[in-house]
Short mmCIF file of C-alpha atoms in Angstrom, two decimals:
data_model
loop_
_atom_site.label_atom_id
_atom_site.label_comp_id
_atom_site.label_asym_id
_atom_site.label_seq_id
_atom_site.Cartn_x
_atom_site.Cartn_y
_atom_site.Cartn_z
CA MET K 573 -0.05 -0.04 0.12
CA ARG K 574 1.19 3.36 -0.71
CA GLY K 575 2.26 5.55 2.06
CA ARG K 576 3.04 2.60 4.41
CA ARG K 577 6.55 1.93 5.70
CA VAL K 578 7.74 -1.51 5.19
CA ALA K 579 9.22 -3.20 8.17
CA ALA K 580 12.57 -4.84 7.93
CA PRO K 581 12.45 -8.71 8.16
CA GLY K 582 12.56 -9.53 11.76
CA ALA K 583 11.94 -6.04 13.02
CA PRO K 584 10.62 -6.04 16.48
CA ARG K 585 7.05 -5.47 17.01
CA ALA K 586 7.27 -2.18 18.85
CA ALA K 587 9.44 -0.79 15.95
CA ARG K 588 7.02 -1.44 13.38
CA ALA K 589 4.46 1.15 11.72
CA ASP K 590 2.43 -1.32 9.71
CA TYR K 591 -0.35 -2.28 11.96
CA TRP K 592 -3.73 -3.33 10.65
CA GLY K 593 -7.14 -4.44 11.91
CA PRO K 594 -10.93 -4.07 12.12
CA VAL K 595 -12.59 -1.53 14.48
CA LEU K 596 -15.95 -2.43 15.62
CA GLU K 597 -18.17 0.17 16.72
CA CYS K 598 -20.21 -0.16 19.94
CA PRO K 599 -21.86 1.63 23.07
CA ASP K 600 -19.01 0.63 25.37
CA PRO K 601 -15.68 0.08 23.78
CA HIS K 602 -13.68 -0.68 27.04
CA ALA K 603 -16.30 -3.29 27.86
CA LEU K 604 -16.17 -5.03 24.86
CA ALA K 605 -12.31 -4.85 24.75
CA ARG K 606 -12.31 -6.62 28.32
CA PHE K 607 -14.71 -9.24 26.52
CA TYR K 608 -12.49 -10.04 23.74
CA ALA K 609 -9.08 -9.76 25.69
CA GLU K 610 -10.49 -12.41 27.91
CA LEU K 611 -11.87 -14.55 25.03
CA LEU K 612 -8.78 -14.46 23.12
CA GLY K 613 -6.05 -13.96 25.65
CA TRP K 614 -4.82 -10.75 23.96
CA GLU K 615 -3.17 -7.82 25.51
CA LEU K 616 -5.12 -4.19 26.01
CA ALA K 617 -2.44 -2.05 23.81
CA LYS K 618 -4.48 1.12 23.92
CA GLU K 619 -7.30 2.65 25.77
CA ASP K 620 -8.74 6.27 25.64
CA THR K 621 -12.10 8.04 25.94
CA ASP K 622 -13.22 7.00 22.35
CA GLY K 623 -12.14 3.38 22.33
CA ALA K 624 -9.52 1.02 23.00
CA ALA K 625 -7.44 -1.67 21.08
CA LEU K 626 -5.98 -5.30 21.61
CA ILE K 627 -3.12 -6.95 20.10
CA PRO K 628 -2.33 -10.62 19.70
CA PRO K 629 0.97 -12.06 21.29
CA ASP K 630 2.58 -11.46 17.72
CA GLY K 631 2.26 -10.27 14.29
CA VAL K 632 0.85 -6.68 13.53
CA ALA K 633 -2.87 -7.26 13.66
CA TYR K 634 -5.03 -5.45 16.23
CA LEU K 635 -8.75 -5.51 16.95
CA GLY K 636 -10.16 -1.95 17.77
CA PHE K 637 -13.22 -0.99 19.60
CA GLN K 638 -14.94 2.31 18.91
CA HIS K 639 -17.81 4.49 20.86
CA ALA K 640 -20.62 4.87 18.32
CA PRO K 641 -23.23 7.00 19.77
CA GLY K 642 -26.64 5.92 18.79
CA TYR K 643 -25.46 2.35 18.33
CA VAL K 644 -28.15 -0.37 17.28
CA ARG K 645 -27.32 -3.77 17.61
CA PRO K 646 -27.29 -5.70 14.43
CA VAL K 647 -29.48 -8.69 13.69
CA TRP K 648 -28.20 -11.80 12.29
CA PRO K 649 -29.57 -13.72 10.38
CA ALA K 650 -30.64 -10.58 8.48
CA ARG K 651 -34.14 -9.77 8.68
CA GLU K 652 -36.05 -6.94 6.68
CA GLY K 653 -36.31 -3.58 8.08
CA GLU K 654 -33.49 -4.40 10.99
CA PRO K 655 -29.94 -3.39 11.17
CA HIS K 656 -27.65 -5.92 8.89
CA ILE K 657 -24.14 -6.84 9.99
CA THR K 658 -21.50 -5.55 7.73
CA MET K 659 -18.70 -8.15 8.85
CA HIS K 660 -18.03 -10.72 11.35
CA LEU K 661 -15.00 -12.07 13.05
CA ASP K 662 -13.71 -16.05 12.73
CA PHE K 663 -11.57 -17.65 15.30
CA GLU K 664 -10.26 -21.36 14.70
CA VAL K 665 -10.47 -23.46 17.63
CA SER K 666 -9.45 -27.06 18.50
CA ASP K 667 -12.00 -27.75 20.90
CA LEU K 668 -15.38 -26.12 19.86
CA GLY K 669 -17.25 -27.18 22.94
CA ALA K 670 -14.85 -25.70 25.38
CA ALA K 671 -14.46 -22.71 23.21
CA VAL K 672 -18.37 -22.09 23.05
CA ALA K 673 -18.56 -22.63 26.88
CA HIS K 674 -15.88 -20.18 27.58
CA ALA K 675 -17.27 -17.31 25.28
CA LEU K 676 -20.99 -17.97 26.94
CA ALA K 677 -19.17 -17.82 30.35
CA LEU K 678 -17.73 -14.38 29.45
CA GLY K 679 -21.28 -13.12 28.23
CA ALA K 680 -21.58 -14.00 24.54
CA GLU K 681 -24.90 -15.29 23.56
CA PRO K 682 -25.47 -18.03 20.76
CA ALA K 683 -27.15 -16.72 17.69
CA PHE K 684 -30.63 -18.34 16.85
CA HIS K 685 -29.55 -19.75 13.23
CA GLN K 686 -26.66 -22.05 13.44
CA PRO K 687 -25.93 -22.82 9.82
CA GLN K 688 -22.96 -25.87 10.10
CA PRO K 689 -22.10 -28.58 12.48
CA ASN K 690 -18.45 -27.45 12.78
CA VAL K 691 -19.26 -23.61 13.32
CA ARG K 692 -21.11 -21.71 16.30
CA VAL K 693 -22.30 -18.33 15.45
CA LEU K 694 -22.32 -16.49 18.63
CA LEU K 695 -23.01 -12.60 19.58
CA ASP K 696 -20.75 -10.77 21.38
CA PRO K 697 -22.25 -8.38 24.25
CA ALA K 698 -22.72 -5.64 21.73
CA GLY K 699 -24.40 -7.95 19.33
CA HIS K 700 -21.90 -8.47 16.81
CA PRO K 701 -21.77 -11.97 15.51
CA PHE K 702 -18.58 -13.99 15.50
CA CYS K 703 -17.84 -17.57 14.71
CA LEU K 704 -15.87 -20.07 16.30
CA TYR K 705 -15.03 -22.93 14.14
CA VAL K 706 -13.12 -26.11 13.91
CA ASP K 707 -11.17 -27.14 10.50
CA VAL K 708 -12.79 -30.40 9.40
#
């Protein structure tokens, strides 16, 4: 991408300037960041009045959370006249039952529709769908 610095191979994470990641809008970015930090075991890297960001143990990706006044929970599966999702997160797991139980204990909700036997669609506390799946 133009305008981005390319890090030298093996550059330490802190010296890099090529981070990337999705940002989820929500009514309480700090609470949603805590949910995903516990779910994924990621570190809270940034927190300010407007949002928060998590980073995994390695790599240059992040998961951000931004305060959105007037936020309305999306509906999945889509229903006419309701707010539709525009994206969702996927997380591969090795033990689907244990991963689902952990997410539910943290405050996730199971989605009404479950489209595949090796995938569980859950809703985070702000209503964003995310999938836990095992590769078969």
